[in-house]
């Protein structure tokens, strides 16, 4: 038994080693990545191997990329190219633009989400969940009170390995109620039970906290709140 | 000369908080090295530029998964760069094809990584690789630096695929044991 366990461990370490070295084919690489995402112990083996092999990276000669590459990356991530120096770079200067950009995004997403509605159903609420304390997490939500259906769309930010985002509803001064763990990626479709639907109106807040995988073990948020916003009629 | 690893790790940690200035500095410090990785593995400038963009988008989005104290910042970045480049390479070359072209290119290169790796940080791993048979050490080294698959390595060394797999696996285990020796 013990011998077999040892053999299995050796096989896992070898898989991690070959993944870090880069010799696996595409399908095996995906399998190793899936394993690393699911099992922190395997991810740690991969990291150990990356560290062991790291000195071989001395073999890579630095080559400056084309100047345009940087602005292309920033435009893709932040929407607007940034100038190189001085006050153009300051956060205070950019904040209103970032806010305007995210409002634009909400408006355009809002329009897209609006199309999701069938004609004649009014009273929908939109919530722009803005990042808290410079977290990279932004979401936008649309709620239809008549059906209790909510759609939550990620704008930016990921929970990361071994973590999940959990969504909370906060009405006035009442305690936050969990609306569940969000999917790792893509749009979340959430159906609110009638008791909760009654509490969702203009001014009700939605918050996202970062929790251990599977959500808060205690029923109250245990991790930091990474995004927050209040419902507004559209 | 690569910047101090802790400095890079700190820039990644700030990037994780959404600090664009830190991200910009991180790019300025590290993009030449990472572009070097993309070019070496992909051997095609346009694809290397595409890879570089994907890499820094991943760095921005996944910065929060980097935890200082485990891997060094530069190692984390190079792992992302190598993974991205190798994925693109594997997706591009159907296994078994285009190996001639790769071999030709590879043969033009003398062996700069051997000289470079002997310097400073590489000394330990170099000594450990020296304990392997030279052709096996070469296979491990070129697998890492060039991103060769087992098929390509077997072709280059003119050995059957399974022999190459055995070389690499045994090589990696010997390397591990050697590096962990006090």
XYZ file of C-alpha atoms in Angstrom:
416
model
C 0.000 0.000 0.000
C 2.634 2.475 1.091
C 4.722 1.540 -1.919
C 1.835 2.219 -4.256
C 1.186 5.593 -2.664
C 4.828 6.444 -3.155
C 4.618 5.462 -6.822
C 1.538 7.652 -7.301
C 3.282 10.581 -5.681
C 6.298 10.081 -7.919
C 4.003 10.027 -10.973
C 2.355 13.285 -9.909
C 5.704 14.928 -9.302
C 6.845 13.784 -12.753
C 3.702 15.198 -14.362
C 4.348 18.513 -12.595
C 7.993 18.375 -13.703
C 7.141 17.712 -17.351
C 4.508 20.438 -17.324
C 7.034 22.919 -15.907
C 9.673 21.783 -18.410
C 7.151 22.164 -21.244
C 7.467 18.803 -23.004
C 3.824 17.702 -22.672
C 1.458 17.889 -25.629
C -1.499 20.248 -25.617
C -4.033 17.780 -24.198
C -1.667 16.728 -21.399
C -0.942 20.380 -20.646
C -4.663 21.111 -20.264
C -4.975 18.092 -17.966
C -2.066 19.290 -15.804
C -3.598 22.786 -15.632
C -6.954 21.363 -14.618
C -5.245 19.372 -11.879
C -3.322 22.443 -10.690
C -6.540 24.472 -10.518
C -8.337 21.727 -8.582
C -5.546 20.648 -6.238
C -3.351 23.201 -4.474
C -0.891 20.401 -3.590
C -0.310 19.701 -7.283
C -0.072 23.427 -8.042
C 2.639 23.621 -5.370
C 4.576 20.794 -7.072
C 4.420 22.704 -10.367
C 5.644 25.865 -8.638
C 8.532 23.975 -7.056
C 9.587 22.707 -10.456
C 9.279 26.141 -12.025
C 11.578 27.420 -9.308
C 14.053 24.549 -9.719
C 14.287 25.033 -13.487
C 14.245 28.845 -13.337
C 18.048 29.272 -13.720
C 17.722 27.786 -17.223
C 15.862 30.974 -18.179
C 19.266 32.670 -18.201
C 19.381 31.200 -21.705
C 16.793 33.739 -22.923
C 18.336 36.866 -24.426
C 16.264 39.986 -23.697
C 14.850 41.594 -26.858
C 13.025 44.923 -26.515
C 9.490 44.559 -27.903
C 8.159 47.143 -30.386
C 7.162 50.403 -28.692
C 3.539 50.052 -29.816
C 3.180 46.751 -27.941
C 2.790 48.443 -24.577
C 0.064 50.867 -25.615
C -1.777 48.006 -27.332
C -1.781 46.058 -24.072
C -2.897 49.062 -22.028
C -5.603 49.926 -24.544
C -6.870 46.367 -24.361
C -6.881 46.329 -20.564
C -7.869 49.887 -19.728
C -9.611 51.105 -22.852
C -7.557 54.268 -23.361
C -3.880 54.631 -24.203
C -1.871 56.251 -21.439
C 0.732 58.921 -22.016
C 4.180 58.223 -20.709
C 4.990 60.666 -17.935
C 4.008 63.406 -15.518
C 0.496 64.205 -14.438
C -0.945 62.157 -17.260
C 0.102 59.205 -15.234
C -1.434 60.259 -11.968
C -4.319 58.243 -10.663
C -6.214 61.395 -9.670
C -6.103 62.591 -13.248
C -7.299 59.340 -14.679
C -9.947 58.520 -12.127
C -12.736 60.605 -13.728
C -11.948 59.042 -17.089
C -11.936 55.588 -15.604
C -15.257 56.352 -13.968
C -16.636 57.731 -17.230
C -15.367 54.664 -19.037
C -16.963 52.319 -16.554
C -20.230 54.284 -16.735
C -20.103 53.992 -20.501
C -19.501 50.306 -20.077
C -22.465 50.019 -17.747
C -24.604 51.958 -20.191
C -23.568 49.776 -23.115
C -23.891 46.595 -21.083
C -27.175 47.965 -19.791
C -28.364 48.315 -23.351
C -27.289 44.771 -24.103
C -28.896 43.501 -20.947
C -31.975 45.543 -21.745
C -32.378 43.602 -24.960
C -32.595 40.522 -22.804
C -35.878 41.850 -21.485
C -39.018 41.030 -23.336
C -41.049 44.092 -24.319
C -43.613 45.433 -21.911
C -41.878 44.414 -18.710
C -40.809 47.531 -16.870
C -39.318 48.316 -13.515
C -35.977 46.618 -14.044
C -33.050 47.515 -11.848
C -29.420 47.785 -12.813
C -26.559 47.520 -10.351
C -23.016 48.527 -11.207
C -20.786 46.752 -8.706
C -17.674 48.911 -8.554
C -14.369 47.786 -7.164
C -13.678 48.434 -3.499
C -10.227 49.533 -2.305
C -8.655 49.296 -5.754
C -9.571 45.635 -6.247
C -9.720 44.746 -9.946
C -13.233 43.359 -9.547
C -16.193 44.914 -11.381
C -19.565 43.406 -12.168
C -22.814 44.660 -13.578
C -26.183 43.165 -12.699
C -29.677 43.455 -14.128
C -32.679 42.427 -12.098
C -36.264 41.892 -13.268
C -38.611 42.229 -10.321
C -41.558 40.622 -12.127
C -39.781 37.278 -12.477
C -37.170 37.542 -9.729
C -34.493 36.790 -12.339
C -31.083 38.423 -12.105
C -28.178 38.360 -14.515
C -24.740 39.216 -13.265
C -22.014 39.869 -15.761
C -18.298 40.063 -14.928
C -16.516 43.169 -16.217
C -13.116 42.473 -14.712
C -11.448 40.499 -11.948
C -11.075 36.834 -11.132
C -11.362 35.018 -7.821
C -8.183 33.015 -8.456
C -7.192 29.477 -7.607
C -8.912 27.995 -4.573
C -11.197 31.024 -4.181
C -14.726 31.924 -5.181
C -16.733 35.114 -5.403
C -19.901 35.120 -3.321
C -22.762 37.511 -3.955
C -24.638 39.196 -1.106
C -27.830 41.219 -0.970
C -27.927 44.050 1.561
C -31.185 45.879 2.149
C -30.842 48.962 4.320
C -29.325 48.071 7.683
C -30.268 44.402 7.590
C -27.646 41.665 7.609
C -26.301 40.588 4.205
C -28.044 37.573 2.693
C -26.048 35.260 0.456
C -27.294 34.919 -3.118
C -24.768 32.194 -3.755
C -21.339 31.581 -5.202
C -20.650 33.014 -8.657
C -19.471 30.810 -11.506
C -15.697 30.931 -12.231
C -16.393 32.762 -15.462
C -19.228 34.013 -17.595
C -22.653 35.396 -16.772
C -24.399 34.245 -13.599
C -28.155 33.665 -13.805
C -29.716 33.916 -10.396
C -33.332 33.392 -9.498
C -34.418 35.157 -6.336
C -36.964 33.388 -4.132
C -40.071 35.555 -3.446
C -38.994 36.365 0.127
C -35.775 37.901 -1.171
C -37.352 39.397 -4.283
C -39.453 41.599 -1.999
C -36.287 43.052 -0.537
C -34.760 43.955 -3.887
C -35.676 47.505 -4.853
C -33.955 50.759 -5.825
C -31.314 51.457 -3.195
C -30.780 47.802 -2.254
C -27.067 46.977 -2.391
C -25.246 44.032 -3.897
C -21.784 43.126 -2.662
C -19.214 40.565 -3.774
C -16.796 39.062 -1.289
C -13.793 36.840 -1.884
C -14.373 33.511 -0.146
C -12.769 30.081 0.088
C -13.740 27.759 -2.748
C -17.395 26.802 -2.471
C -18.357 29.960 -0.596
C -18.349 31.207 2.966
C -18.327 28.263 5.375
C -20.139 30.282 8.043
C -23.025 31.879 6.153
C -21.634 35.369 6.665
C -18.951 36.954 4.503
C -15.517 35.880 5.735
C -13.332 37.454 3.045
C -12.854 41.041 1.900
C -15.624 42.807 -0.020
C -14.156 43.373 -3.482
C -17.070 45.044 -5.279
C -20.163 46.910 -4.199
C -23.064 48.792 -5.788
C -26.654 49.962 -5.305
C -29.627 49.170 -7.489
C -30.958 51.901 -9.766
C -34.048 51.854 -11.960
C -33.423 51.869 -15.717
C 21.182 42.108 -15.767
C 17.819 41.068 -14.438
C 16.258 43.352 -11.819
C 16.195 42.105 -8.223
C 13.473 39.468 -7.866
C 11.917 40.999 -4.767
C 11.447 44.276 -6.645
C 9.563 42.486 -9.419
C 7.469 40.615 -6.853
C 6.550 43.908 -5.225
C 5.474 45.394 -8.553
C 3.297 42.327 -9.177
C 1.730 42.703 -5.725
C 0.900 46.350 -6.489
C -0.466 45.340 -9.881
C -2.766 42.921 -8.050
C -4.299 45.932 -6.307
C -5.141 47.521 -9.648
C -2.202 49.954 -9.623
C -1.623 50.815 -13.285
C 1.592 52.703 -12.628
C 3.071 49.605 -10.994
C 1.893 47.547 -13.967
C 3.508 50.043 -16.338
C 6.796 49.869 -14.427
C 6.577 46.086 -14.304
C 6.198 46.039 -18.079
C 9.153 48.380 -18.560
C 11.387 46.210 -16.365
C 10.411 42.806 -17.675
C 9.013 43.007 -21.228
C 12.389 42.629 -23.011
C 13.122 39.393 -21.163
C 9.619 38.009 -21.740
C 9.691 39.043 -25.402
C 12.990 37.161 -25.631
C 11.192 34.070 -24.289
C 8.366 34.436 -26.867
C 10.775 34.932 -29.766
C 12.986 32.023 -28.796
C 10.102 29.579 -28.455
C 7.817 30.816 -31.242
C 10.557 31.891 -33.707
C 8.131 34.192 -35.450
C 7.950 37.874 -34.688
C 4.229 38.460 -35.265
C 3.234 35.507 -33.115
C 5.724 36.549 -30.460
C 4.090 39.983 -30.317
C 0.656 38.385 -29.979
C 2.009 36.157 -27.228
C 3.502 39.131 -25.373
C 0.126 40.864 -25.345
C -1.627 37.761 -24.000
C 1.070 37.399 -21.350
C 0.683 40.898 -19.912
C -3.104 40.675 -20.039
C -2.752 37.500 -17.931
C -0.272 39.214 -15.623
C -2.772 42.037 -14.978
C -5.713 39.681 -14.474
C -3.924 37.010 -12.445
C -1.595 39.194 -10.402
C -3.656 38.414 -7.300
C -2.736 34.732 -7.579
C 0.938 35.581 -7.212
C 1.944 35.331 -3.606
C 5.262 36.766 -2.571
C 7.414 34.371 -0.603
C 6.686 31.348 -2.787
C 8.012 31.733 -6.324
C 10.087 34.791 -7.180
C 8.379 37.450 -9.274
C 10.575 36.890 -12.298
C 10.052 33.114 -12.146
C 6.294 33.663 -12.030
C 6.433 35.938 -15.079
C 8.701 33.627 -17.048
C 6.397 30.688 -16.294
C 3.451 32.642 -17.710
C 5.509 33.620 -20.769
C 6.766 30.077 -21.401
C 3.286 28.567 -20.900
C 1.705 31.032 -23.312
C 4.414 30.538 -25.941
C 4.482 26.745 -25.644
C 0.680 26.585 -25.866
C 0.759 28.651 -29.071
C 3.595 26.534 -30.439
C 1.812 23.252 -29.698
C -1.394 24.567 -31.219
C 0.516 25.605 -34.340
C 2.704 22.624 -35.148
C 0.787 19.425 -35.740
C 2.861 16.800 -33.915
C 5.507 15.380 -36.242
C 5.427 18.141 -38.862
C 7.658 21.162 -39.355
C 10.399 19.462 -37.404
C 12.898 19.871 -40.230
C 12.515 23.628 -40.141
C 12.887 23.646 -36.378
C 15.975 21.447 -36.537
C 17.615 23.695 -39.101
C 16.995 26.759 -37.017
C 18.218 25.028 -33.916
C 21.388 23.861 -35.608
C 22.327 27.422 -36.448
C 22.584 28.195 -32.789
C 25.907 27.328 -31.171
C 24.922 26.829 -27.547
C 24.688 30.198 -25.881
C 22.479 28.974 -23.066
C 25.204 26.718 -21.750
C 27.621 29.600 -21.328
C 24.994 31.941 -19.938
C 23.599 29.383 -17.521
C 26.994 28.824 -15.953
C 26.978 32.363 -14.674
C 25.786 33.049 -11.112
C 22.329 31.624 -10.393
C 22.703 28.820 -12.885
C 25.791 27.380 -11.249
C 23.944 24.895 -9.075
C 21.587 23.560 -11.729
C 24.510 23.484 -14.138
C 26.534 21.312 -11.793
C 23.514 19.027 -11.421
C 22.982 18.833 -15.184
C 26.649 17.938 -15.511
C 25.922 14.789 -13.511
C 23.654 13.627 -16.348
C 24.957 12.153 -19.578
C 25.707 15.133 -21.857
C 23.035 14.324 -24.452
C 20.407 13.985 -21.731
C 21.434 17.254 -20.112
C 21.188 18.877 -23.546
C 17.704 17.446 -24.034
C 16.495 18.876 -20.696
C 18.091 22.252 -21.377
C 16.764 22.616 -24.916
C 13.307 21.385 -23.860
C 13.211 24.269 -21.405
C 14.739 27.019 -23.499
C 13.332 26.157 -26.935
C 10.045 24.632 -25.808
C 10.634 21.412 -27.751
C 8.062 18.634 -27.504
C 9.053 14.998 -26.967
C 8.648 14.397 -30.707
C 10.969 17.223 -31.606
C 13.537 16.172 -29.012
C 13.459 12.556 -30.219
C 13.928 13.716 -33.809
C 16.797 16.039 -32.928
C 18.643 13.388 -30.952
C 17.729 10.587 -33.367
C 16.307 8.333 -30.668
C 12.871 6.661 -30.406
C 10.152 8.719 -28.743
C 9.947 6.443 -25.699
C 13.686 6.605 -25.186
C 13.492 10.393 -25.154
C 10.627 10.313 -22.638
C 12.730 8.079 -20.412
C 15.770 10.368 -20.755
C 13.778 13.410 -19.757
C 11.861 11.792 -16.897
C 14.932 10.164 -15.366
C 16.866 13.371 -16.003
C 14.280 15.429 -14.137
C 14.246 13.065 -11.162
C 18.068 13.043 -10.953
C 18.029 16.808 -11.212
C 15.537 17.064 -8.359
C 17.557 14.735 -6.128
C 20.775 16.592 -6.937
C 19.262 20.037 -6.252
C 17.814 18.856 -2.947
C 21.081 17.428 -1.759
C 22.312 19.672 1.050
